[in-house]
mmCIF file of C-alpha atoms in Angstrom:
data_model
loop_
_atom_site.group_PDB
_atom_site.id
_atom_site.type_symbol
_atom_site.label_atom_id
_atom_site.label_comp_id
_atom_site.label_asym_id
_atom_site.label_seq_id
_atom_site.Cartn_x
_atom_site.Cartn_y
_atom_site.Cartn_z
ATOM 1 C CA UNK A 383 0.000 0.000 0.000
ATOM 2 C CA UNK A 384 1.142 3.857 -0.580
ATOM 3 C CA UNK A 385 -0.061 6.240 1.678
ATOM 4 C CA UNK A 386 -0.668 9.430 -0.295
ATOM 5 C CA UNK A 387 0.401 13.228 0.945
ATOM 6 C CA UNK A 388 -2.862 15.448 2.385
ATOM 7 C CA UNK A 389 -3.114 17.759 -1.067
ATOM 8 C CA UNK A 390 -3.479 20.667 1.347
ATOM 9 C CA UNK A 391 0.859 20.113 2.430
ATOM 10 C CA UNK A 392 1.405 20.826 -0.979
ATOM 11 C CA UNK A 393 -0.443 23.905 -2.173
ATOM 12 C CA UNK A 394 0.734 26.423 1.088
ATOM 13 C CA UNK A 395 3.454 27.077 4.220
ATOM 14 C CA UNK A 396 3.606 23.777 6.161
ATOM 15 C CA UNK A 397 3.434 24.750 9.655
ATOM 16 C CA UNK A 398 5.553 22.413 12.245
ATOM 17 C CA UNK A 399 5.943 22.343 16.149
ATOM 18 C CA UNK A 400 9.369 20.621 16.837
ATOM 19 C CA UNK A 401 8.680 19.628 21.144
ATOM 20 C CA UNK A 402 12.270 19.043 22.206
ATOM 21 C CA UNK A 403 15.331 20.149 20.911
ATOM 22 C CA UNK A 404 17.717 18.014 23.040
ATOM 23 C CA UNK A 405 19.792 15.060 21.785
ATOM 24 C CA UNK A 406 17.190 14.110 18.529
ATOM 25 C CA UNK A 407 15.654 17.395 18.478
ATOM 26 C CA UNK A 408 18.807 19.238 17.606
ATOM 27 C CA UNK A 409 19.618 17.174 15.125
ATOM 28 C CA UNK A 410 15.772 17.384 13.319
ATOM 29 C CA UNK A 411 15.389 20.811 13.590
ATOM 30 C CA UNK A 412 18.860 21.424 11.599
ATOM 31 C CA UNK A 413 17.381 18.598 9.233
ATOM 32 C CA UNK A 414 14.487 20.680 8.634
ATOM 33 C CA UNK A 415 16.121 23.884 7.503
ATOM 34 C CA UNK A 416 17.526 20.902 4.835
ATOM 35 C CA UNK A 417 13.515 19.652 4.059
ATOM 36 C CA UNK A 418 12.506 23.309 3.871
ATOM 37 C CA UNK A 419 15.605 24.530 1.192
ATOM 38 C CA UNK A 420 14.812 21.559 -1.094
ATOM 39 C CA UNK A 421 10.908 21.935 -0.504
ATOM 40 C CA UNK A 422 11.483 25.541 -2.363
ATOM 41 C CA UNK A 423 13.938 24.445 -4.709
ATOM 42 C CA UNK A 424 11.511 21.684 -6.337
ATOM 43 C CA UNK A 425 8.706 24.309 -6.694
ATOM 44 C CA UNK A 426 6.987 24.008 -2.890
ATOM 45 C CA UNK A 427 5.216 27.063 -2.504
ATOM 46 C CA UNK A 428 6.010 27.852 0.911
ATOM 47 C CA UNK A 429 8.370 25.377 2.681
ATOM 48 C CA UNK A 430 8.018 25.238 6.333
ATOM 49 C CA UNK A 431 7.251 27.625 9.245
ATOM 50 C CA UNK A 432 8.387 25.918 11.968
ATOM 51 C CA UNK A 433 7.874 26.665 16.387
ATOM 52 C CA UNK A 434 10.306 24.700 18.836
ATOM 53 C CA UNK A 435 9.431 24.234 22.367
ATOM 54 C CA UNK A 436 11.724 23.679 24.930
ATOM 55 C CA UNK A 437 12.435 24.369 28.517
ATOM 56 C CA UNK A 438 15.966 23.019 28.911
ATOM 57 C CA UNK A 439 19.118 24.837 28.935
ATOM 58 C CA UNK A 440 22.421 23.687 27.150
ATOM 59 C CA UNK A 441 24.893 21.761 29.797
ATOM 60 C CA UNK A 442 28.146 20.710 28.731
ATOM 61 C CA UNK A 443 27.667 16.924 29.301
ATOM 62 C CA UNK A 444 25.114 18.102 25.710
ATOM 63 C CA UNK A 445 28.610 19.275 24.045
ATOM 64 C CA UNK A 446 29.546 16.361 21.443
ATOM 65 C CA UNK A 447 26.313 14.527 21.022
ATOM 66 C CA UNK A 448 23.919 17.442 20.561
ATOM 67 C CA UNK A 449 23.553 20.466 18.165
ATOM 68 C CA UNK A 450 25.662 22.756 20.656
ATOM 69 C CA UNK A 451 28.778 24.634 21.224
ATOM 70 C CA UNK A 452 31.068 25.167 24.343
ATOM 71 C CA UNK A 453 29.713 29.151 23.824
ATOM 72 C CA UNK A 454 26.231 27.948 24.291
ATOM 73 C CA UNK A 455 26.008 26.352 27.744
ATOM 74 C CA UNK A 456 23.689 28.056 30.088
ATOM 75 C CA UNK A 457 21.399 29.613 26.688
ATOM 76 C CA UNK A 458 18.309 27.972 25.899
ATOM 77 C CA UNK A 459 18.223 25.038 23.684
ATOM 78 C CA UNK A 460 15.288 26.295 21.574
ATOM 79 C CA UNK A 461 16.398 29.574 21.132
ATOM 80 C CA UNK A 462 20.122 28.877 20.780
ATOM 81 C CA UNK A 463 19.174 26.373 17.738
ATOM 82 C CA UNK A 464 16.275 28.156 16.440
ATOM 83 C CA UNK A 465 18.545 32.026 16.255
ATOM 84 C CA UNK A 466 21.343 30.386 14.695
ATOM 85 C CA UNK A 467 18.741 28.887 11.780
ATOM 86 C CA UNK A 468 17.425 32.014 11.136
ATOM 87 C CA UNK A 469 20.862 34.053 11.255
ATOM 88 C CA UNK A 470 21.839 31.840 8.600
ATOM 89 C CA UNK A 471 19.219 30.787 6.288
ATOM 90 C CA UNK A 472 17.077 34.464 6.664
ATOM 91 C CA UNK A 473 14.057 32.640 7.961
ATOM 92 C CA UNK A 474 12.131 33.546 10.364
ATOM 93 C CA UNK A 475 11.533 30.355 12.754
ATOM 94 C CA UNK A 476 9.835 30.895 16.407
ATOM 95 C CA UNK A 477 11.403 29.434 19.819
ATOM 96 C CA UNK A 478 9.203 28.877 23.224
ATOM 97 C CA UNK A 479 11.156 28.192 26.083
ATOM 98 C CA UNK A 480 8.580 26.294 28.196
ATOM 99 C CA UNK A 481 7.273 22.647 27.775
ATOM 100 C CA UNK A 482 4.085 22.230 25.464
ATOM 101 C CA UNK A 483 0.834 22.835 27.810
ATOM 102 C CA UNK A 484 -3.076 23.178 27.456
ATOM 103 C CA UNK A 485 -3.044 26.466 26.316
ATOM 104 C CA UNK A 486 -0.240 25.239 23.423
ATOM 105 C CA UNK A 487 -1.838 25.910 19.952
ATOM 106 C CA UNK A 488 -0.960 22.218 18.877
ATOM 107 C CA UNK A 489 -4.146 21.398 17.036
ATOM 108 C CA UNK A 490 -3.393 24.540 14.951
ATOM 109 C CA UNK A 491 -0.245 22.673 12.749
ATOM 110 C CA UNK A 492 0.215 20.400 10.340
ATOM 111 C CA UNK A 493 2.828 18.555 11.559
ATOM 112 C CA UNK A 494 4.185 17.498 15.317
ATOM 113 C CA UNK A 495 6.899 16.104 15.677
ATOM 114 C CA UNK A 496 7.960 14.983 19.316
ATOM 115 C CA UNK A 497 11.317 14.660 19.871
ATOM 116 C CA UNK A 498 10.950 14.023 24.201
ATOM 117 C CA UNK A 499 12.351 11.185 26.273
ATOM 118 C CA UNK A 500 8.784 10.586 28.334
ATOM 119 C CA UNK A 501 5.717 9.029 27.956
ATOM 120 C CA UNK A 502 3.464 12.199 29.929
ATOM 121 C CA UNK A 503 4.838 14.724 26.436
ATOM 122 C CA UNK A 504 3.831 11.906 24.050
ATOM 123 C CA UNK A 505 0.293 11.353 25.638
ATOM 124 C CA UNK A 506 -0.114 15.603 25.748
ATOM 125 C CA UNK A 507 0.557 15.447 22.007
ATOM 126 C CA UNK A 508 -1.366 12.922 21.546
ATOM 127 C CA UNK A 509 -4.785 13.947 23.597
ATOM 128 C CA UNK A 510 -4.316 17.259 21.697
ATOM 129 C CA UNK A 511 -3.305 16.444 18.392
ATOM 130 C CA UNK A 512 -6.604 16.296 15.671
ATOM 131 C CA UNK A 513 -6.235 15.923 12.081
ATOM 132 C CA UNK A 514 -2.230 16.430 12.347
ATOM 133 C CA UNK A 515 0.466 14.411 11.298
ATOM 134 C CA UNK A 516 2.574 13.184 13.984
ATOM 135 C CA UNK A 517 6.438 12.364 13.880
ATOM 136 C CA UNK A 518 7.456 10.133 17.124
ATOM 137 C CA UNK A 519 11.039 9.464 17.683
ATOM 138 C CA UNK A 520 11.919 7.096 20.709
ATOM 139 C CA UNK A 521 15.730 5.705 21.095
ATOM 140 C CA UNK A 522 17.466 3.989 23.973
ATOM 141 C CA UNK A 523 20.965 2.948 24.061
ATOM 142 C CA UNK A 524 22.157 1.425 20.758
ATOM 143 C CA UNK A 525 18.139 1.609 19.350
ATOM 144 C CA UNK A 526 15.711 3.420 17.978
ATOM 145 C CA UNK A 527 11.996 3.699 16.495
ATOM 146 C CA UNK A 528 10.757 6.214 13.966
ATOM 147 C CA UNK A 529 7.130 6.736 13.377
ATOM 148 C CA UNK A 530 4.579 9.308 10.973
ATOM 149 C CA UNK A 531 1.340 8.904 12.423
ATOM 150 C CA UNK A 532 -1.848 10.802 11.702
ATOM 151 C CA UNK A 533 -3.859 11.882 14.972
ATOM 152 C CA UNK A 534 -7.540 11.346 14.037
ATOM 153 C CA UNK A 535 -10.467 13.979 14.436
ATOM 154 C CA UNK A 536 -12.522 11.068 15.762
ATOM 155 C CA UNK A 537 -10.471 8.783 18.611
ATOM 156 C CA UNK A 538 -12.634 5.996 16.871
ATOM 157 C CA UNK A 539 -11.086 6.614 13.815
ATOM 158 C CA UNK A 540 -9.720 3.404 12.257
ATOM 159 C CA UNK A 541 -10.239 3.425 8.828
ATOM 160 C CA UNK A 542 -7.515 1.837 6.432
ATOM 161 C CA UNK A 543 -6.364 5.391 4.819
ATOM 162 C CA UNK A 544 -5.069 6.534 7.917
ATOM 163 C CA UNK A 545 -1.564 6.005 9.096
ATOM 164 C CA UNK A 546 -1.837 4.727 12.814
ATOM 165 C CA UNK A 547 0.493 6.854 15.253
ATOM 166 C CA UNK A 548 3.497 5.775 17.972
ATOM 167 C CA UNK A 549 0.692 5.549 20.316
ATOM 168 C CA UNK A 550 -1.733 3.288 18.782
ATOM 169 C CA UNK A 551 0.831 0.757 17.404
ATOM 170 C CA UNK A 552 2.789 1.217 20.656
ATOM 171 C CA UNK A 553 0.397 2.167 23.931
ATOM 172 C CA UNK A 554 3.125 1.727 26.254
ATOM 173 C CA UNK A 555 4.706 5.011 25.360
ATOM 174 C CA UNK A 556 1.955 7.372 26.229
ATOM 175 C CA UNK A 557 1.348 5.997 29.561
ATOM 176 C CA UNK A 558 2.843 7.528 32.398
ATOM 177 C CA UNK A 559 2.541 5.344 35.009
ATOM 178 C CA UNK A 560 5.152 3.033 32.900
ATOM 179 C CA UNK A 561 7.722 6.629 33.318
ATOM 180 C CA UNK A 562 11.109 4.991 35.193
ATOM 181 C CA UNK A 563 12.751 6.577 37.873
ATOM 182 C CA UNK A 564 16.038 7.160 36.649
ATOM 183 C CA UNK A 565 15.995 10.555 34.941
ATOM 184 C CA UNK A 566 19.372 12.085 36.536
ATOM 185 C CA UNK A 567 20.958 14.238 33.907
ATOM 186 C CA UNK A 568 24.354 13.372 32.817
ATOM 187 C CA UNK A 569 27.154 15.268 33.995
ATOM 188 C CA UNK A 570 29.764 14.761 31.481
ATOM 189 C CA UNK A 571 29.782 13.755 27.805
ATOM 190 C CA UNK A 572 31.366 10.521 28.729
ATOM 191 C CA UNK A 573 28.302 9.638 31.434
ATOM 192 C CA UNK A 574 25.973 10.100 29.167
ATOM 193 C CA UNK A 575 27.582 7.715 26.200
ATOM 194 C CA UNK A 576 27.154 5.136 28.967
ATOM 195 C CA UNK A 577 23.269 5.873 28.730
ATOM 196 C CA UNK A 578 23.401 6.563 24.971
ATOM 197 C CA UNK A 579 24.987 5.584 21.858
ATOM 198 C CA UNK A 580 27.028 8.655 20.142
ATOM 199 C CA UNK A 581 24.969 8.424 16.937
ATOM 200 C CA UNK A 582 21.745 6.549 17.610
ATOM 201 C CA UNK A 583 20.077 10.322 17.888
ATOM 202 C CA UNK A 584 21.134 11.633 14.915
ATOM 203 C CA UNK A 585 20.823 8.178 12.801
ATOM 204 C CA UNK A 586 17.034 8.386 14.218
ATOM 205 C CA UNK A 587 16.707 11.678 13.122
ATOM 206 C CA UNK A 588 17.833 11.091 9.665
ATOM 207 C CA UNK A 589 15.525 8.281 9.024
ATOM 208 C CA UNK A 590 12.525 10.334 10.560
ATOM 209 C CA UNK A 591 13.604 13.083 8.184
ATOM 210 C CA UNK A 592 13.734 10.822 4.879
ATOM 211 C CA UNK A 593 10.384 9.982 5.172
ATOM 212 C CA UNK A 594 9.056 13.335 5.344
ATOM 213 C CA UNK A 595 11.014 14.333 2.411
ATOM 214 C CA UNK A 596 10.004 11.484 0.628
ATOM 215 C CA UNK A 597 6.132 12.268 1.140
ATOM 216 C CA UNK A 598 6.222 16.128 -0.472
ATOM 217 C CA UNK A 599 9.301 14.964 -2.824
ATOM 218 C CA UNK A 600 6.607 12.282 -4.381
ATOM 219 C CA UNK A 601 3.279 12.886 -2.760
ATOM 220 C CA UNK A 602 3.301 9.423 -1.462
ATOM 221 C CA UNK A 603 5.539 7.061 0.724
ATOM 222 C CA UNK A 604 5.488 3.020 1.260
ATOM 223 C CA UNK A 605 6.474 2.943 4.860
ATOM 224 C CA UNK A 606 5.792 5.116 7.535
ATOM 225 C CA UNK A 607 8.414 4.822 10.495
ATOM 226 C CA UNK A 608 11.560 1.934 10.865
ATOM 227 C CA UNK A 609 13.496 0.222 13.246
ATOM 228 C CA UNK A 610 17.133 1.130 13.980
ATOM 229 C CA UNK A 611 19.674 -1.344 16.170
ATOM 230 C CA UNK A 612 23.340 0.524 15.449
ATOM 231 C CA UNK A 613 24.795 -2.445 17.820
ATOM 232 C CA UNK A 614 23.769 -4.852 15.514
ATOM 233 C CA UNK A 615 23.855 -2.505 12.274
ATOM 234 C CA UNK A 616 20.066 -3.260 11.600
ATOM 235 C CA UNK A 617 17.619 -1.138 9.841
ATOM 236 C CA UNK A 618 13.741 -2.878 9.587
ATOM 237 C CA UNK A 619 11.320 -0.579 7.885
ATOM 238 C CA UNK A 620 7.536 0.072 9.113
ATOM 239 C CA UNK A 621 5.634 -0.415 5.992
ATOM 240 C CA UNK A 622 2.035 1.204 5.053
ATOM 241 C CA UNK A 623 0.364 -2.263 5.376
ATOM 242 C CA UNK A 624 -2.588 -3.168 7.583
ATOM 243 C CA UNK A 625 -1.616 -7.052 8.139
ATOM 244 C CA UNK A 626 1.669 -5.642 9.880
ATOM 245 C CA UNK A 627 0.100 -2.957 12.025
ATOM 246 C CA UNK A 628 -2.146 -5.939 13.383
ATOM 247 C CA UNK A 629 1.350 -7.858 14.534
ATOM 248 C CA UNK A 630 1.343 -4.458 17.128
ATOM 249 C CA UNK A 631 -2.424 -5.201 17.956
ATOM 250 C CA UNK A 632 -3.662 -2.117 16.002
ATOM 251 C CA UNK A 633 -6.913 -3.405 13.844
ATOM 252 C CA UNK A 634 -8.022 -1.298 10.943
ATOM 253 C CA UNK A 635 -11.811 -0.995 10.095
ATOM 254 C CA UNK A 636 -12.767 -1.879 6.571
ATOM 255 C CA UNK A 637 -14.879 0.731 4.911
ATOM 256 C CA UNK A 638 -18.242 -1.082 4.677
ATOM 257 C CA UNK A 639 -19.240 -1.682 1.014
ATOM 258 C CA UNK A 640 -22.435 -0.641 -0.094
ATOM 259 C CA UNK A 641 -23.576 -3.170 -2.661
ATOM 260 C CA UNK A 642 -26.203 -2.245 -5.752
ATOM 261 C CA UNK A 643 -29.659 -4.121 -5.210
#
């Protein structure tokens, strides 16, 4: 199956919240400035406006695995990333430094993508996310998961055109009562490569970032998310198919067909 582009993405400015700019955050929202120069260059006819939010500041142990520079620690992720992008390229991008909340026009863009390391910022997104696509990216040490979702009007909404999100295919990461206890921030660079491969954030990021470009490149895409182990040098690929979203316990409803008496 091919999943085909929503024809409004294609005819006006694409307008994309980016919630985190930390280790895979960083590394998207530099990505993007990528998406949104070839977007224009193939005839797009607005590119991306894009809003970060983040509440974090830059620490030095985020020196070497994150977007940053020695300069930077103590600034604001969001803002730090999100000036330097628009010093460069002329855009003119928006930072929030404070953690998506209910008053957070989410339901407003076209595309979220959540680049946060708990389940409480996925289920936010999630509860108020409607009709938006939805970008998950999850990692742990050596592994990662990559996912385009669509967040339904309707939370009954199952019907085979729609491209299930992180949460439906994986309900484990939008509850927070699953949320470990072990959320010390690293210290040092070399602490937190014990917690984190050095390039499972940006290899994540990458593959998140295809797939986007893939869908306005061609107006359609064959797989929707993938599976990254850099231990084992593995990539798997989440395809647009039905029969494998069911091996994740997500059922799709077949459009009932109305036959001619």
């Amino acid at each position: 199956m091919l999943h085909k582009i929503k024809p409004s993405l294609v005819s006006r400015r694409v307008d994309v919240m980016v919630v985190g700019a930390g280790g895979t955050g960083s590394h998207v929202l530099t990505g993007l400035v990528d998406l949104h120069l070839s977007m224009l260059a193939l005839g797009h006819p607005g590119g991306l406006n894009v809003v970060c939010y983040d509440d974090d500041l830059v620490s030095e142990a985020n020196i070497g695995r994150q977007k940053f520079a020695p300069s930077d620690v103590g600034l604001p992720k969001a803002v730090v990333l999100i000036n330097r992008i628009n010093m460069t390229f002329g855009l003119n991008w928006k930072a929030e430094v404070k953690r998506i909340e209910e008053k957070t026009h989410i339901s407003t863009m076209d595309i979220v993508i959540g680049c946060v390391d708990n389940r409480a910022a996925r289920l936010e997104i999630v509860k108020r996310c409607r009709g938006s696509y939805y970008l998950d990216f999850g990692n742990q040490r050596d592994n990662g998961q990559v996912v385009l979702g669509q967040i339904p009007y309707e939370a009954k909404d199952r019907s085979e055109d729609r491209l299930p999100h992180a949460g439906e295919l994986f309900p484990d990461i939008i509850n927070p009562e699953l949320e470990g206890e072990d959320d010390t921030p690293s210290c040092s660079l070399a602490e937190a490569l014990e917690k984190q491969s050095l390039f499972i954030n940006k290899s994540v990021a990458d593959y998140g970032l295809n797939i986007l470009s893939t869908l306005f490149r061609f107006g359609e895409i064959g797989f929707h998310g993938g599976f990254i182990n850099l231990k084992t040098g593995r990539t798997s690929p989440l395809t647009v198919d039905p029969e494998v979203w069911k091996r994740f316990g997500y059922k799709v409803r077949k459009a009932r067909v109305t036959r001619k008496k």
